[in-house]
XYZ file of C-alpha atoms in Angstrom:
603
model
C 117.738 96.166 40.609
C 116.322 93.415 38.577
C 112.662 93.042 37.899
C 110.415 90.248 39.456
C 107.392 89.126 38.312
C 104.714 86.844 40.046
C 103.391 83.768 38.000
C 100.559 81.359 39.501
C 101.929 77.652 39.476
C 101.339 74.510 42.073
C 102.957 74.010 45.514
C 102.891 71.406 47.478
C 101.680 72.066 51.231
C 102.475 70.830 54.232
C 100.289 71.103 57.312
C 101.732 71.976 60.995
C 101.871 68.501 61.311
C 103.614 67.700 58.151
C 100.846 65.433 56.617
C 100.745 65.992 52.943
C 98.195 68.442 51.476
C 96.790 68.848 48.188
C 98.775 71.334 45.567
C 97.652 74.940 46.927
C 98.409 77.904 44.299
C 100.839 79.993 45.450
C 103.072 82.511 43.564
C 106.554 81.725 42.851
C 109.251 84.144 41.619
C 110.041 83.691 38.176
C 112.969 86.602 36.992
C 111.822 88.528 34.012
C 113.681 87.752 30.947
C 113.506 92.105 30.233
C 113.772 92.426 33.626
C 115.636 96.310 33.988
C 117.894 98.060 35.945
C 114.899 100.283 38.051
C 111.031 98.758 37.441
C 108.512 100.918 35.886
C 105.321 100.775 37.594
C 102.462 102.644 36.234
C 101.051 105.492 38.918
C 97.826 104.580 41.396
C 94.872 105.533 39.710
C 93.276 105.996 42.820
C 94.474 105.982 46.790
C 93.296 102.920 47.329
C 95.060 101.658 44.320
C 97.660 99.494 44.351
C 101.351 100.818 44.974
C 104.594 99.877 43.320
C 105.913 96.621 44.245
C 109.753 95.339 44.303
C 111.359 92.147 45.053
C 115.149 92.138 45.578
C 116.986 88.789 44.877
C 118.046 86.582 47.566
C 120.812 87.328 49.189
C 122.819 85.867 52.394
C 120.881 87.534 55.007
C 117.249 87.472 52.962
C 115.476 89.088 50.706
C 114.043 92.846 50.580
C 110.699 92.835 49.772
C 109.253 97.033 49.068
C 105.014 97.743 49.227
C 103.811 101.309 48.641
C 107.302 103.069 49.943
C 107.349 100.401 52.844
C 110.419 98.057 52.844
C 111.045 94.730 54.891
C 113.810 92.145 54.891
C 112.685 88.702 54.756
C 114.496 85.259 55.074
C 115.424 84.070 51.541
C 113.213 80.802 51.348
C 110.174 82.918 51.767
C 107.550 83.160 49.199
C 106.487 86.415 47.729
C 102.610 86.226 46.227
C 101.309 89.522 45.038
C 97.685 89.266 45.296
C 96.913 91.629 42.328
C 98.327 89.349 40.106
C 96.113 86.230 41.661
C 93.230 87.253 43.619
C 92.235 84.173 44.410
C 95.342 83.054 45.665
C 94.623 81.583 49.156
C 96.517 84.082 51.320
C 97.163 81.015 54.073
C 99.144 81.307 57.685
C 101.216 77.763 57.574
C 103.416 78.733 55.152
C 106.206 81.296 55.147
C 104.875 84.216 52.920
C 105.060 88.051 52.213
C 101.592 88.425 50.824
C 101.498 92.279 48.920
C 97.975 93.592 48.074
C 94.350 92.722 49.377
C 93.297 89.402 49.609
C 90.956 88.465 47.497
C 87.107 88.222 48.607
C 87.034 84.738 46.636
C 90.218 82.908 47.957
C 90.728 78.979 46.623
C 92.042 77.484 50.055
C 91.986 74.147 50.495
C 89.203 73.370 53.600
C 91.184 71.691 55.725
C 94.192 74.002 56.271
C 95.426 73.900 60.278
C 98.869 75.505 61.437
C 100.707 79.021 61.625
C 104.472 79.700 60.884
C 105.841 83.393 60.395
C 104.115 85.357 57.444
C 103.521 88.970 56.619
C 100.315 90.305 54.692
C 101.413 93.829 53.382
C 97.976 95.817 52.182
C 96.794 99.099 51.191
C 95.632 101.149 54.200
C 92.256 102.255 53.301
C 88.466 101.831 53.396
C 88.931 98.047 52.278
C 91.370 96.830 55.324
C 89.974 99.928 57.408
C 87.765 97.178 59.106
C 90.442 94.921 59.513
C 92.776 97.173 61.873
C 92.533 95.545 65.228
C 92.268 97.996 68.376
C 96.016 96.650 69.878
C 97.146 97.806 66.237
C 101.053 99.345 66.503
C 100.992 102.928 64.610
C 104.902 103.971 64.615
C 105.985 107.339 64.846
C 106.344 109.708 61.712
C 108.988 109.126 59.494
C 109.382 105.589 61.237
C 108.719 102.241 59.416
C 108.722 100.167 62.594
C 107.188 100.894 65.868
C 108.743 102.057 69.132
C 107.762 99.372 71.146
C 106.702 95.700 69.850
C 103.081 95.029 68.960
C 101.259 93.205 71.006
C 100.491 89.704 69.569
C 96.495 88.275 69.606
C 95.494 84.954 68.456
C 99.031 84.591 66.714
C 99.070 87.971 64.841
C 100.415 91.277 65.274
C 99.416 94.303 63.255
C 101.436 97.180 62.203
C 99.546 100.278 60.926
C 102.295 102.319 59.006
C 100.123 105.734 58.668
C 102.998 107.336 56.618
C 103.506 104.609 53.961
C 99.714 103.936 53.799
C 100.004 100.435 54.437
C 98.437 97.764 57.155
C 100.947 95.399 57.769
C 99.453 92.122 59.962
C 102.120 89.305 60.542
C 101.432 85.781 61.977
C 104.024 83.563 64.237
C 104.016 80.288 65.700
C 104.614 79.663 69.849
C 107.745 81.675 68.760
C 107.367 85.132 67.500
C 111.180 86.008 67.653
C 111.913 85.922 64.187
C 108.633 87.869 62.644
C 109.516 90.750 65.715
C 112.341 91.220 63.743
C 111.289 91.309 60.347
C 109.095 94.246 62.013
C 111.823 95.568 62.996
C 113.821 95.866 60.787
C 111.441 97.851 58.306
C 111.906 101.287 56.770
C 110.427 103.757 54.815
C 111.571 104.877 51.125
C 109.999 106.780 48.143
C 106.544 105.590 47.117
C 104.453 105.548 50.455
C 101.513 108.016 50.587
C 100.366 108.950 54.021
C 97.055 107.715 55.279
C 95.880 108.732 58.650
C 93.540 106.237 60.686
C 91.083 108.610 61.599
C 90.439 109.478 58.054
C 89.302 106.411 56.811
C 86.027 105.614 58.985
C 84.216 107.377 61.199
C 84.136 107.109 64.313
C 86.815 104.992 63.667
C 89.210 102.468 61.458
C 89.531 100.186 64.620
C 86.602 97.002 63.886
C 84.139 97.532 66.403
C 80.424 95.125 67.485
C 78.475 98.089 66.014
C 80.064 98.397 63.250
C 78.097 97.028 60.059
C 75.280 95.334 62.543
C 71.733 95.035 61.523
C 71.255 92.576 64.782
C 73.104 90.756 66.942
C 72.693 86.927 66.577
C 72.398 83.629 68.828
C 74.348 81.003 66.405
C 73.576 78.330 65.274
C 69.857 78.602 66.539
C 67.223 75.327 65.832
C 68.556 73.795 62.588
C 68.404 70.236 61.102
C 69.574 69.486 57.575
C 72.945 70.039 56.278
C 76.104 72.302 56.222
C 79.356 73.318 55.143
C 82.883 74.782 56.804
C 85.676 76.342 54.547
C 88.934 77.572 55.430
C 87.840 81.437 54.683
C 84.202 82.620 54.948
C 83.342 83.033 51.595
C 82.038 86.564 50.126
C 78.744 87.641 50.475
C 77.966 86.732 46.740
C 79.512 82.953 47.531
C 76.886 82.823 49.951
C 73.998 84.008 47.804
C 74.823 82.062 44.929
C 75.384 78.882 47.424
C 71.432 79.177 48.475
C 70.858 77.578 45.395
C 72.676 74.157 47.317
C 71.416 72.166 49.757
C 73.419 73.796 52.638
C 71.950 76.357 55.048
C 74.854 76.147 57.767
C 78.139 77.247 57.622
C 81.642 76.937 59.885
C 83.780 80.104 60.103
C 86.720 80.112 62.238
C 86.741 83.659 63.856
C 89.534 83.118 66.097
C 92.446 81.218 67.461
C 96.418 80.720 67.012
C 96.203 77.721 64.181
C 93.866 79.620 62.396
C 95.494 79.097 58.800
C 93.768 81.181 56.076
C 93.388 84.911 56.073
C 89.630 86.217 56.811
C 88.761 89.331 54.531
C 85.382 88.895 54.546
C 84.451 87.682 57.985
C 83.169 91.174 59.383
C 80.369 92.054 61.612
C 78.319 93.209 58.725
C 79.036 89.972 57.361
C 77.663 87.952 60.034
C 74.320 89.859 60.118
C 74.030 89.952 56.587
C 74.024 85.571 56.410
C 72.280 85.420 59.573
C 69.132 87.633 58.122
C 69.752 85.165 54.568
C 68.867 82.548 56.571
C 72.463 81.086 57.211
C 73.083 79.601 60.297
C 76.681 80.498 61.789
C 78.951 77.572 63.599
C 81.845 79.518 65.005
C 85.112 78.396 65.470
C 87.897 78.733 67.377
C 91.232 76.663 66.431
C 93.820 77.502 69.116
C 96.349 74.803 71.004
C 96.435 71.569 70.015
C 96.959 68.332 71.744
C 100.892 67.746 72.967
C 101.460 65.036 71.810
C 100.808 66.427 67.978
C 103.412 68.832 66.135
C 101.756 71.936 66.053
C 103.266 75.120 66.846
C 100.862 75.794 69.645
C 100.462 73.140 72.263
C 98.295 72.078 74.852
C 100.407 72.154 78.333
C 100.931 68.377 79.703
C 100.128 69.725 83.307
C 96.083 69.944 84.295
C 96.036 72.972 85.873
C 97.925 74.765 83.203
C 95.583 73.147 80.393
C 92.367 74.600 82.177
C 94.103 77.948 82.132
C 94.720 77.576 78.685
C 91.621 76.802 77.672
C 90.037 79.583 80.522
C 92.120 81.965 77.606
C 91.158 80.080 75.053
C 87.233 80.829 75.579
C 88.014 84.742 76.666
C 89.969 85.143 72.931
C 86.795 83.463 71.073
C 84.113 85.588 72.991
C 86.187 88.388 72.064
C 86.373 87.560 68.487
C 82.603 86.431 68.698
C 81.332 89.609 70.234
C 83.763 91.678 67.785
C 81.321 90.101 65.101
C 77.704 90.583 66.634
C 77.742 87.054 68.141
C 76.012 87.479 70.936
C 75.941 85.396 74.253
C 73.965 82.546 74.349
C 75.250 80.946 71.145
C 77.564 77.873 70.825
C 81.092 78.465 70.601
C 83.011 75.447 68.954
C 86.712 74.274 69.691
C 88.749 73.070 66.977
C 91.058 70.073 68.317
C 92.046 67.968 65.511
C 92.703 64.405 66.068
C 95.618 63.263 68.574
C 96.438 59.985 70.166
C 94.472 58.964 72.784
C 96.053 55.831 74.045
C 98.389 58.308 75.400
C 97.043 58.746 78.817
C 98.883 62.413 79.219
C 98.123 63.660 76.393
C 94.228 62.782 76.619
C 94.142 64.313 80.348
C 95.729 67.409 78.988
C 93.187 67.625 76.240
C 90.344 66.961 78.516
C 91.255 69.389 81.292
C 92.093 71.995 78.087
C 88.218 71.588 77.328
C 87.259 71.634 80.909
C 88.768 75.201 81.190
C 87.302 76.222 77.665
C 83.846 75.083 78.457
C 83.659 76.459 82.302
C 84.910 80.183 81.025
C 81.785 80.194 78.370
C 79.004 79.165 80.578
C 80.316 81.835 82.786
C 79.968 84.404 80.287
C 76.770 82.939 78.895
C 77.887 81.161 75.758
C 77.788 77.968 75.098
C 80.497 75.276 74.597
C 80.983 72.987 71.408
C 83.785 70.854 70.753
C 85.022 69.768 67.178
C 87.098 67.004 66.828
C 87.700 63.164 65.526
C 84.989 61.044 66.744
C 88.133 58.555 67.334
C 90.082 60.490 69.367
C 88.744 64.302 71.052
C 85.205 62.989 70.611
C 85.502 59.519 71.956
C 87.770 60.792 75.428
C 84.234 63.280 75.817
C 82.333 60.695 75.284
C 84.332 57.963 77.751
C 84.151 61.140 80.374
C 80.535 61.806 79.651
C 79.802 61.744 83.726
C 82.458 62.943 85.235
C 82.971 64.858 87.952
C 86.368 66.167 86.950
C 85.560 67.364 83.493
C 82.609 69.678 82.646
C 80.765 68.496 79.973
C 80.427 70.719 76.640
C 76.983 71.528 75.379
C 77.379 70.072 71.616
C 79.822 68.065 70.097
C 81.029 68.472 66.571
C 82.723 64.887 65.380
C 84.791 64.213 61.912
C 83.873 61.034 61.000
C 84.215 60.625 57.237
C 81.924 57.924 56.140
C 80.183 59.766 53.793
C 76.331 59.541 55.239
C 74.798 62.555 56.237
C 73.071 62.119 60.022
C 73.842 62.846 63.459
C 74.519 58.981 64.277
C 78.055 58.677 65.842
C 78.410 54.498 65.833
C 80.196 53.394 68.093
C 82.146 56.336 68.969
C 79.020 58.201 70.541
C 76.450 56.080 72.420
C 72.702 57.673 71.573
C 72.108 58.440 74.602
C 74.437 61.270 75.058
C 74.434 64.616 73.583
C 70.438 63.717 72.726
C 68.966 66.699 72.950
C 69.523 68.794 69.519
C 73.434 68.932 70.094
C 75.550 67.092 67.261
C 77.211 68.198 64.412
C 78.484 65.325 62.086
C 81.139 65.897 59.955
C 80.624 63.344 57.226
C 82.909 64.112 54.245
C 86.644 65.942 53.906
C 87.558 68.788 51.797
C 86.531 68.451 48.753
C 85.255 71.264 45.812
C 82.040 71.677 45.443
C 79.990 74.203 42.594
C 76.629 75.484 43.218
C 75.080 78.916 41.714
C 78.479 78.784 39.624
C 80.379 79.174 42.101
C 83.184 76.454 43.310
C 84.373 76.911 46.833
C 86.307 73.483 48.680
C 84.610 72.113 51.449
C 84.092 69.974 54.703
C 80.702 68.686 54.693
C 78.064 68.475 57.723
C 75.191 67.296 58.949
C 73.083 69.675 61.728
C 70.755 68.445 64.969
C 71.742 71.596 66.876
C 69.836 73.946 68.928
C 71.021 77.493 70.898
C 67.834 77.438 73.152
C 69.130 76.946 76.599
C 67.282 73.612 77.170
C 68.614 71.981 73.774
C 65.271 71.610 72.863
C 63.926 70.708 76.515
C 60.934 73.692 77.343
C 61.916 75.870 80.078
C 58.933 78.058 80.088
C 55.961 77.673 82.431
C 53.839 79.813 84.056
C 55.116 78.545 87.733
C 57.800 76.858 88.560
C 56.614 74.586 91.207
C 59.185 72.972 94.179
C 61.217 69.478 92.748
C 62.842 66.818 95.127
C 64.052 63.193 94.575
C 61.128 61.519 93.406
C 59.885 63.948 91.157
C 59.134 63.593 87.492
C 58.161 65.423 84.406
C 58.684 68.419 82.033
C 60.242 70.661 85.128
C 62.363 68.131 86.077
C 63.861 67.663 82.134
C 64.189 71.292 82.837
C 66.070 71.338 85.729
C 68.501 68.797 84.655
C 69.264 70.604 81.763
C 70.091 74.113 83.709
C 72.208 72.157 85.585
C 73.757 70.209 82.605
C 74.377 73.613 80.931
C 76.056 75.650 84.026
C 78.270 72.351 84.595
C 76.510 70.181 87.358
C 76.317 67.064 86.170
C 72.912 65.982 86.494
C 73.057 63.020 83.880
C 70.760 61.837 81.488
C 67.848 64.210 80.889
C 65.085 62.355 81.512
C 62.243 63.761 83.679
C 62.999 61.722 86.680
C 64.609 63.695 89.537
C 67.316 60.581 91.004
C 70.155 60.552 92.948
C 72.326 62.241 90.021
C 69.814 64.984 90.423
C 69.467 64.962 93.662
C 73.424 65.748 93.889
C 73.746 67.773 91.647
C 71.043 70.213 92.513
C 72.970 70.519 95.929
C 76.516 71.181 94.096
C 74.662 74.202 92.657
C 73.332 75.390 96.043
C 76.501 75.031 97.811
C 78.237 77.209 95.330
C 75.728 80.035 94.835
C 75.352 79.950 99.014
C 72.010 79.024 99.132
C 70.597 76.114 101.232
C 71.613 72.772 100.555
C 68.735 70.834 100.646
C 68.725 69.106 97.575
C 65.169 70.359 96.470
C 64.655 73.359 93.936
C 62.493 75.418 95.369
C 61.725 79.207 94.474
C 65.397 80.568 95.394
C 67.052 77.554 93.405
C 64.734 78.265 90.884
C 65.370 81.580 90.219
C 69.214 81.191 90.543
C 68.988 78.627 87.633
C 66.966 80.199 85.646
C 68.741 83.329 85.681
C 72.389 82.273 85.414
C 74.850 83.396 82.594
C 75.590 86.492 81.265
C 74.505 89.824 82.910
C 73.715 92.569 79.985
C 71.637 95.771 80.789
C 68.095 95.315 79.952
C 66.036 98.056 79.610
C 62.515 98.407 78.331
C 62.401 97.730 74.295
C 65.339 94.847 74.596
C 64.630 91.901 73.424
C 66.283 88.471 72.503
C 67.229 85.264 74.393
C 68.126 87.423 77.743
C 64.712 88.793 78.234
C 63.040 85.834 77.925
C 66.036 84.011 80.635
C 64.923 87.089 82.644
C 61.041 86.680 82.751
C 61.815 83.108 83.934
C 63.683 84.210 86.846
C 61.415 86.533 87.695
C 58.333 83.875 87.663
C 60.220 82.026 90.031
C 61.168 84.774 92.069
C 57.787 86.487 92.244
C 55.480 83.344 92.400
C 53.507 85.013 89.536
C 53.321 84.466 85.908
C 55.663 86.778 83.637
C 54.891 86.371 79.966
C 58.310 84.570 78.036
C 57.695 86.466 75.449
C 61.645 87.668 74.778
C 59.794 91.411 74.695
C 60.876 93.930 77.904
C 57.661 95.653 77.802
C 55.575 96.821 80.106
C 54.087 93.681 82.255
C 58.064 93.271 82.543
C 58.686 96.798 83.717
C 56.206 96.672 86.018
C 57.691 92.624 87.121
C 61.153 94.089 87.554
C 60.367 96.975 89.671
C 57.892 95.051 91.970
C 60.952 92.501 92.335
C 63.502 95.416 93.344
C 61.179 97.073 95.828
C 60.416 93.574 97.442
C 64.702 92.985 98.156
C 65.890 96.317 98.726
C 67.215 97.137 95.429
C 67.035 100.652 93.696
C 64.030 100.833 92.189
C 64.615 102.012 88.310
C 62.719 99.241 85.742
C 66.451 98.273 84.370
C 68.244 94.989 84.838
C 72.140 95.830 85.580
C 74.545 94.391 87.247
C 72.794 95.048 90.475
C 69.099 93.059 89.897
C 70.941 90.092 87.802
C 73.221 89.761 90.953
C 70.247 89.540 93.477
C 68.166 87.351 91.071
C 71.651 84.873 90.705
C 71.858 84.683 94.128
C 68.275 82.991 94.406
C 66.728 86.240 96.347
């Protein structure tokens, strides 16, 4: 066998949709002028170390391609980067690659990368990727290089965790994951593996779990304004530090989806509560389907009730992903939809209904729905549906509009009047590199007016709630509007005056929670509002955003004040027991499923 060496040099990209990127380093094959008949490859100084690495030469049917004694065919046009040789070597999803070796905590990847094709990352099993093995992770059998059954596939990937080579093999895959199945398949073992059992690398576990590396769990973004940044791969923890020295505080992540394009080494749970307690503030993102009528592997359906569904899956995978990494419900979840056109009417009602689905699925599990997209196209169809009764309206939006000036102001895509209330993100300049602390990472830039408080900045918290009907006006009625605004009854415009809008919407809610429908929020409308979204066991000593949703309900409910304080402590206790003993509940001082059901139901 010939030897093959790795050198760095410049490839042109192309994106899922074929639109021309700039030059991304990848490595290309270059044969080895004293290239041998067998490679010698200096031993592992360590477990973790890197293993020998081969590189047959393209034949008809591919290439073989040999990590650490495990041994894959690949097609023959496929690039081989081994990351040892270029740590920084943007280990990226959109174009077909055998990556060998860790990625690098400091990857150059261009900001703007969208897209998956069929890849293969081949690492080191051990206490680096240890957090990185997914729970639906395939472990074949001894002496086996490929797994009985096919792995399951999340988000675009699959995972392979070859215990007897020592090796974590993830692969990514378009709508079609034919091919990479068999490029699974097809693997063996030979000379060179060293065993590595799973349970020996972490305790409890290798599989990535929400306790894992958590000093608390965080609401994202929180109350921010000023500016922010999104790269294609969260940068490392020292990125981050030295980038305090810049005027960013905020910054994107994409945590999940199938058109997520660059590799995430760093994005951990640890990670997330080590920026969040630095004073970062997190926008998460999921890039999944796209709109039909663009070119990307993964598409939006073109029928409505499909779409919803869609995006319904779309919103379980990111909550997933989100509580995977300590982010906990009541933060904003944002949708990646790049631009599409809209003058095509059945493409915008597929994107719109795709939204619909995404947004209804997180206010049922108590997050909070963003949507990113062109203020030309994604943004503009929100914004032109901004009262609808068809399409639930998302709590922020996120819009790419690149004229370089760094405010919330949408022009003429966005009227003021909408999204008002602390919940725009303006994207105001493209990828571009950027160097502060000495460190150069390429960038999308952004510009904040966001906040994760339930009212968007409208107080919910008073010591009574007293009864509302058409007619009414003031800081309860903002209030009202915006619980109905954020569980999906359209209440309109904000603005203190309880109208007909109000009026309508207030009795949507009671007809589908069973309660009266009268129109007026009285103490049982009350405390179904105020208490609706997610249902987590509280116990004395919680605290967080879900106490204090709690101690409104229970003001309501009780016709007493309970201090919002966010603290369960003991004028809480004592709130929640007097409230199970007065309906019938079990009496115990802990909110479960039980009390949050009662208290949902407006008893």
């Amino acid at each position: 066998m010939r030897l093959w060496r790795l050198t760095r040099g410049p490839v042109t990209a192309l994106t899922a949709t074929g639109s021309l990127l700039a030059p991304a380093l990848l490595g290309t094959l270059v044969m080895s002028p004293s290239a041998a008949a067998s490679p010698t490859v200096p031993e592992p100084a360590a477990a973790s170390a890197v293993a020998p690495v081969s590189v047959g030469a393209p034949v008809d049917d591919g290439r073989e391609v040999t990590f650490h004694g495990y041994r894959l065919t690949v097609p023959a046009d496929w690039r081989v980067v081994d990351l040892t040789e270029d740590p920084t070597a943007c280990v990226r999803f959109d174009v077909p690659t055998v990556y060998l070796g860790h990625p690098g905590a400091d990857q150059n990847c261009p900001a703007g990368l969208r897209g998956r094709t069929d890849t293969v990352l081949v690492e080191p099993l051990d206490a680096t990727s240890a957090p990185r093995v997914a729970a639906h992770a395939a472990v074949p059998r001894a002496g086996q290089g490929a797994p009985a059954v096919p792995p399951l596939s999340r988000g675009g990937e699959l995972q392979v965790a070859v215990e007897d080579a020592g090796v974590l093999v993830t692969a990514t895959h378009g709508d079609d994951r034919g091919a990479v199945l068999d490029v699974l398949d097809g693997a063996r073992l030979v000379p060179g593996g060293r065993r590595v059992a799973l349970d020996t690398l972490t305790e409890p576990s290798a599989r990535t779990s929400a306790a894992d590396g958590i000093g608390t769990m965080a609401v994202v973004p929180g109350t921010y304004v000023g500016q922010g940044f999104d790269a294609c791969a969260a940068p490392s923890s020292s990125a981050m530090q030295a980038w305090l020295s810049s005027p960013y505080r905020a910054v994107g992540v994409y945590i999940s989806g199938s058109v997520r394009a660059c590799a995430q080494p760093n994005l951990t749970a640890g990670w997330v509560s080590e920026q969040t307690s630095e004073g970062w503030r997190l926008l998460p993102i999921h890039v999944g389907r796209q709109a039909p009528c663009n070119s990307y592997s993964s598409e939006v359906s073109t029928d409505p009730a499909t779409a919803r569904t869609q995006g319904r899956a779309a919103a379980d995978e990111s909550i997933a992903a989100a509580a995977n990494l300590g982010i906990q419900a009541g933060s904003v979840l944002y949708n990646d939809m790049e631009a599409y056109d809209n003058t095509n009417t059945t493409c915008s009602r597929a994107v719109l209904s795709y939204l619909d689905g995404w947004t209804d699925r997180l206010h049922e599990r108590g997050y909070r729905s963003g949507v990113y997209s062109s203020a030309s196209s994604g943004i503009r169809d929100l914004s032109n549906n901004y009262n609808s009764t068809t399409y639930t309206r998302p709590d922020h939006i996120w819009f790419a509009w690149w004229n370089g000036v760094a405010n919330t102001d949408a022009g003429s895509y966005v009227p003021d009047s909408q999204w008002a209330n602390h919940q725009r993100v303006h994207q105001y300049r493209g990828d571009h590199n950027e160097t502060h602390g000495g460190v150069t990472i390429n960038i999308d830039s952004n510009y904040l007016d966001v906040s994760t408080s339930t009212g968007g900045g409208v107080n919910l918290d008073f010591p009574s709630y007293t009864t509302l009907s058409t007619g009414s006006t003031g800081a309860q009625v903002s209030a009202a509007q915006t619980l109905l605004n954020a569980q999906g009854f359209n209440a309109g415009t904000v603005d203190g005056v309880f109208g007909s809008a109000t009026a309508t919407a207030v009795r949507n809610f009671q007809s589908a929670r069973g309660l009266s429908v009268d129109g007026v929020v009285g103490a049982r409308t009350w405390t179904a509002l105020l208490s609706a979204g997610s249902t987590p066991l509280l116990v004395s000593g919680s605290t967080g955003p879900d106490v204090e949703r709690l101690q409104r309900a229970l003001t309501a409910a009780l016709g007493r004040t309970v201090t919002i304080d966010g603290v369960f402590g003991s004028g809480t206790q004592t709130a929640v027991r007097d409230y199970q003993s007065s309906r019938g509940l079990s009496v115990d001082g802990a909110v479960g499923a039980q009390t949050w059901g009662a208290l949902q139901a407006g008893r």
